[in-house]
């Protein structure tokens, strides 16, 4: 099995009920942060980490995602004629980030089922999984999924991204119980899905990025429906753990779950303030608004 991670799977078929009513007609993965849809940040993160082939898992009412990554020759011609070279470069780059493939998840049976759709695309290689509604801002030059592939290349075992969350929020996530074997790297002993604060083994939550060996597909095939009557990726990971080792990586960066309304608001502030052309005006506006509301 090749040790290099070249392929990634981005599940993007889910309903997006947490972001209704917007998601009635528009996929949540197309929600913009400043001027780019969430899923473009995710594809860029993968491409900048050395991933060359990406499989997007979608459903039939989310085909607008395909259109976002397809070239639009008519628009490109217009921009060219009008000398709008910056926009032209921007639009063209979207279609050249990586080789993008699609598969339909016929029934929305959960994240585990979405990943299972990637079996023939992946074959016998390690691969990355990046949730299509979650943007990761890295604290280092290396994008977050690249941080995970680095750990995979050292250990040869599956790796899950971990982020420390406040104790009162552990019940929203899968939580890892692990021993830190080198700075930031945890050997996972067990994992608990959505524990109560009292029963949580740690505050290290799974953070929307994974690298798996292809054994995950056997584990998924043996995984029935779990919580919410959906096939849970965590349940398959638990099986994988039973037959081998798995590591966790405390990410150097921050997660923004744009599928939640507060995640979207926080992401907009973070990514808005990080754009040099908007920073001063936007920061002044935020300060003024907060000051007015508090007075
Ligand atoms: P979520 O856990 O946010 O689930 O999925 P969801 O169903 O999309 O959203 P809510 O809870 O109804 O608001 C995390 C990622 O996995 C994808 C989603 O599109 C999202 O990018 N997903 C989820 C699938 O591809 N298929 C599924 O059956 C479920």
Coordinates of N, CA and C in Angstrom, one line a residue, residues 157-243:
X157 N -0.9 4.4 10.3 CA -2.2 4.0 10.9 C -3.2 5.2 10.6
X158 N -4.5 4.9 10.7 CA -5.5 5.9 10.5 C -5.3 7.0 11.5
X159 N -5.7 8.2 11.1 CA -5.5 9.4 12.0 C -6.8 10.2 12.0
X160 N -7.2 10.7 13.2 CA -8.4 11.6 13.3 C -7.9 12.9 13.9
X161 N -8.5 14.0 13.3 CA -8.2 15.3 13.8 C -8.9 15.5 15.2
X162 N -8.2 16.1 16.1 CA -8.8 16.4 17.5 C -8.7 17.9 17.8
X163 N -9.8 18.3 18.4 CA -9.8 19.7 18.9 C -10.3 19.8 20.3
X164 N -9.7 20.5 21.2 CA -10.1 20.6 22.6 C -11.4 21.4 22.6
X165 N -12.4 20.9 23.2 CA -13.7 21.7 23.4 C -14.0 21.9 24.8
X166 N -14.8 23.0 25.2 CA -15.1 23.1 26.6 C -16.0 22.0 27.1
X167 N -15.9 21.6 28.4 CA -16.5 20.4 28.9 C -18.1 20.4 28.6
X168 N -18.7 21.6 28.7 CA -20.1 21.7 28.5 C -20.5 21.4 27.0
X169 N -19.5 21.3 26.1 CA -19.9 21.0 24.7 C -19.5 19.6 24.3
X170 N -18.9 18.8 25.2 CA -18.5 17.4 24.8 C -19.6 16.6 24.2
X171 N -20.9 16.8 24.7 CA -22.0 16.0 24.3 C -22.4 16.2 22.9
X172 N -21.8 17.1 22.1 CA -22.1 17.4 20.7 C -21.2 16.6 19.8
X173 N -20.1 16.0 20.3 CA -19.1 15.4 19.5 C -18.7 14.0 19.8
X174 N -18.0 13.3 18.9 CA -17.3 12.1 19.2 C -16.1 12.5 20.0
X175 N -15.8 11.8 21.1 CA -14.7 12.2 22.0 C -13.7 11.0 22.1
X176 N -12.4 11.4 22.1 CA -11.4 10.4 22.1 C -10.8 10.2 23.5
X177 N -10.4 8.9 23.8 CA -9.7 8.6 25.0 C -8.4 8.1 24.5
X178 N -7.3 8.9 24.8 CA -6.0 8.5 24.3 C -4.8 9.0 25.1
X179 N -3.7 8.4 24.8 CA -2.4 8.8 25.5 C -1.5 9.5 24.6
X180 N -1.0 10.7 25.0 CA -0.2 11.5 24.2 C 1.2 10.9 24.0
X181 N 1.5 10.4 22.8 CA 2.8 9.7 22.7 C 3.9 10.6 22.1
X182 N 3.6 11.6 21.5 CA 4.5 12.7 21.2 C 3.7 14.0 21.1
X183 N 4.3 15.2 21.1 CA 3.5 16.4 21.2 C 2.4 16.4 20.2
X184 N 1.2 16.5 20.6 CA 0.0 16.6 19.7 C -0.5 15.3 19.1
X185 N 0.3 14.2 19.3 CA -0.1 12.9 18.7 C -0.6 11.9 19.8
X186 N -1.8 11.4 19.7 CA -2.4 10.6 20.7 C -2.7 9.2 20.2
X187 N -2.3 8.2 20.9 CA -2.7 6.8 20.6 C -4.0 6.6 21.2
X188 N -5.0 6.3 20.3 CA -6.4 6.3 20.8 C -6.7 4.9 21.4
X189 N -7.2 4.9 22.6 CA -7.6 3.7 23.3 C -9.1 3.4 23.0
X190 N -9.9 4.4 23.1 CA -11.3 4.1 22.8 C -12.0 5.5 22.4
X191 N -13.2 5.4 21.9 CA -13.8 6.6 21.5 C -15.3 6.6 21.9
X192 N -15.9 7.7 22.3 CA -17.2 7.7 22.8 C -18.0 8.8 22.0
X193 N -19.1 8.4 21.5 CA -20.0 9.3 20.7 C -20.9 10.1 21.6
X194 N -20.7 11.4 21.6 CA -21.6 12.3 22.3 C -21.8 12.0 23.8
X195 N -20.7 11.9 24.6 CA -20.9 11.6 26.0 C -21.4 12.7 26.8
X196 N -22.0 12.4 28.0 CA -22.3 13.5 28.9 C -21.0 14.1 29.5
X197 N -21.0 15.3 30.0 CA -19.8 15.9 30.6 C -19.2 15.0 31.7
X198 N -20.1 14.3 32.4 CA -19.7 13.5 33.5 C -19.0 12.2 33.0
X199 N -19.4 11.7 31.9 CA -18.8 10.4 31.5 C -17.7 10.6 30.4
X200 N -17.5 11.9 30.0 CA -16.5 12.1 28.9 C -15.1 11.7 29.3
X201 N -14.4 10.9 28.5 CA -13.0 10.5 28.9 C -12.0 11.6 28.7
X202 N -12.3 12.6 27.9 CA -11.4 13.8 27.7 C -12.3 14.9 27.1
X203 N -11.6 16.0 26.7 CA -12.3 17.1 26.0 C -11.8 17.1 24.6
X204 N -11.2 16.0 24.1 CA -10.7 16.0 22.7 C -11.7 15.5 21.8
X205 N -12.3 16.4 21.0 CA -13.4 16.1 20.1 C -12.9 15.8 18.7
X206 N -13.5 14.9 18.0 CA -13.2 14.7 16.6 C -13.5 15.9 15.8
X207 N -12.6 16.3 14.9 CA -12.7 17.6 14.3 C -12.8 17.6 12.8
X208 N -13.7 16.8 12.2 CA -14.1 17.0 10.8 C -13.0 16.6 9.7
X209 N -11.9 16.1 10.2 CA -10.8 15.7 9.2 C -10.3 14.3 9.7
X210 N -10.0 13.4 8.7 CA -9.6 12.1 9.0 C -8.6 11.6 7.9
X211 N -7.7 10.7 8.2 CA -7.0 9.9 7.2 C -7.3 8.5 7.5
X212 N -7.7 7.7 6.6 CA -8.0 6.3 6.8 C -7.2 5.4 5.9
X213 N -6.9 4.2 6.5 CA -6.4 3.1 5.6 C -7.7 2.5 5.0
X214 N -7.6 1.8 3.9 CA -8.8 1.2 3.2 C -9.6 0.2 4.0
X215 N -9.0 -0.2 5.2 CA -9.7 -1.2 6.0 C -11.0 -0.6 6.6
X216 N -11.1 0.7 6.5 CA -12.3 1.4 7.0 C -13.6 0.9 6.2
X217 N -13.4 0.5 5.0 CA -14.5 0.1 4.2 C -15.1 -1.3 4.7
X218 N -14.2 -2.2 5.1 CA -14.6 -3.4 5.7 C -15.4 -3.1 7.0
X219 N -14.8 -2.2 7.7 CA -15.5 -1.8 9.0 C -16.9 -1.2 8.7
X220 N -16.9 -0.4 7.7 CA -18.2 0.2 7.4 C -19.2 -0.8 6.9
X221 N -18.7 -1.8 6.2 CA -19.7 -2.8 5.7 C -20.2 -3.6 6.8
X222 N -19.5 -3.7 7.9 CA -20.0 -4.5 9.1 C -20.7 -3.6 10.1
X223 N -20.9 -2.3 9.7 CA -21.6 -1.4 10.7 C -23.0 -1.2 10.3
X224 N -23.9 -1.5 11.2 CA -25.3 -1.2 11.0 C -25.7 0.2 11.4
X225 N -27.0 0.5 11.3 CA -27.4 1.8 11.7 C -27.3 2.0 13.2
X226 N -26.8 3.2 13.6 CA -26.6 3.5 15.0 C -27.5 4.7 15.4
X227 N -26.9 5.6 16.1 CA -27.6 6.8 16.6 C -28.4 7.5 15.4
X228 N -29.5 8.0 15.7 CA -30.4 8.7 14.7 C -30.7 7.7 13.5
X229 N -30.6 6.4 13.7 CA -30.9 5.5 12.7 C -30.0 5.7 11.4
X230 N -28.8 6.3 11.7 CA -27.9 6.5 10.6 C -26.6 5.6 10.7
X231 N -25.9 5.4 9.6 CA -24.6 4.7 9.7 C -23.6 5.7 10.2
X232 N -23.1 5.5 11.4 CA -22.2 6.4 12.0 C -20.7 6.1 11.7
X233 N -20.0 7.1 11.2 CA -18.6 6.8 10.9 C -17.8 6.4 12.2
X234 N -18.2 7.0 13.3 CA -17.5 6.7 14.6 C -17.7 5.2 14.9
X235 N -18.9 4.6 14.6 CA -19.1 3.2 14.9 C -18.1 2.4 14.1
X236 N -17.9 2.7 12.9 CA -16.9 2.0 12.0 C -15.5 2.2 12.5
X237 N -15.2 3.4 13.0 CA -13.8 3.7 13.5 C -13.6 2.8 14.8
X238 N -14.6 2.6 15.5 CA -14.5 1.8 16.7 C -14.1 0.4 16.3
X239 N -14.7 -0.1 15.2 CA -14.4 -1.5 14.8 C -13.0 -1.5 14.3
X240 N -12.5 -0.4 13.6 CA -11.2 -0.4 13.1 C -10.2 -0.4 14.2
X241 N -10.6 0.2 15.3 CA -9.7 0.3 16.5 C -9.6 -1.1 17.1
X242 N -10.6 -1.9 17.0 CA -10.6 -3.3 17.5 C -9.6 -4.1 16.8
X243 N -9.3 -3.8 15.5 CA -8.4 -4.7 14.8 C -7.0 -4.0 14.5

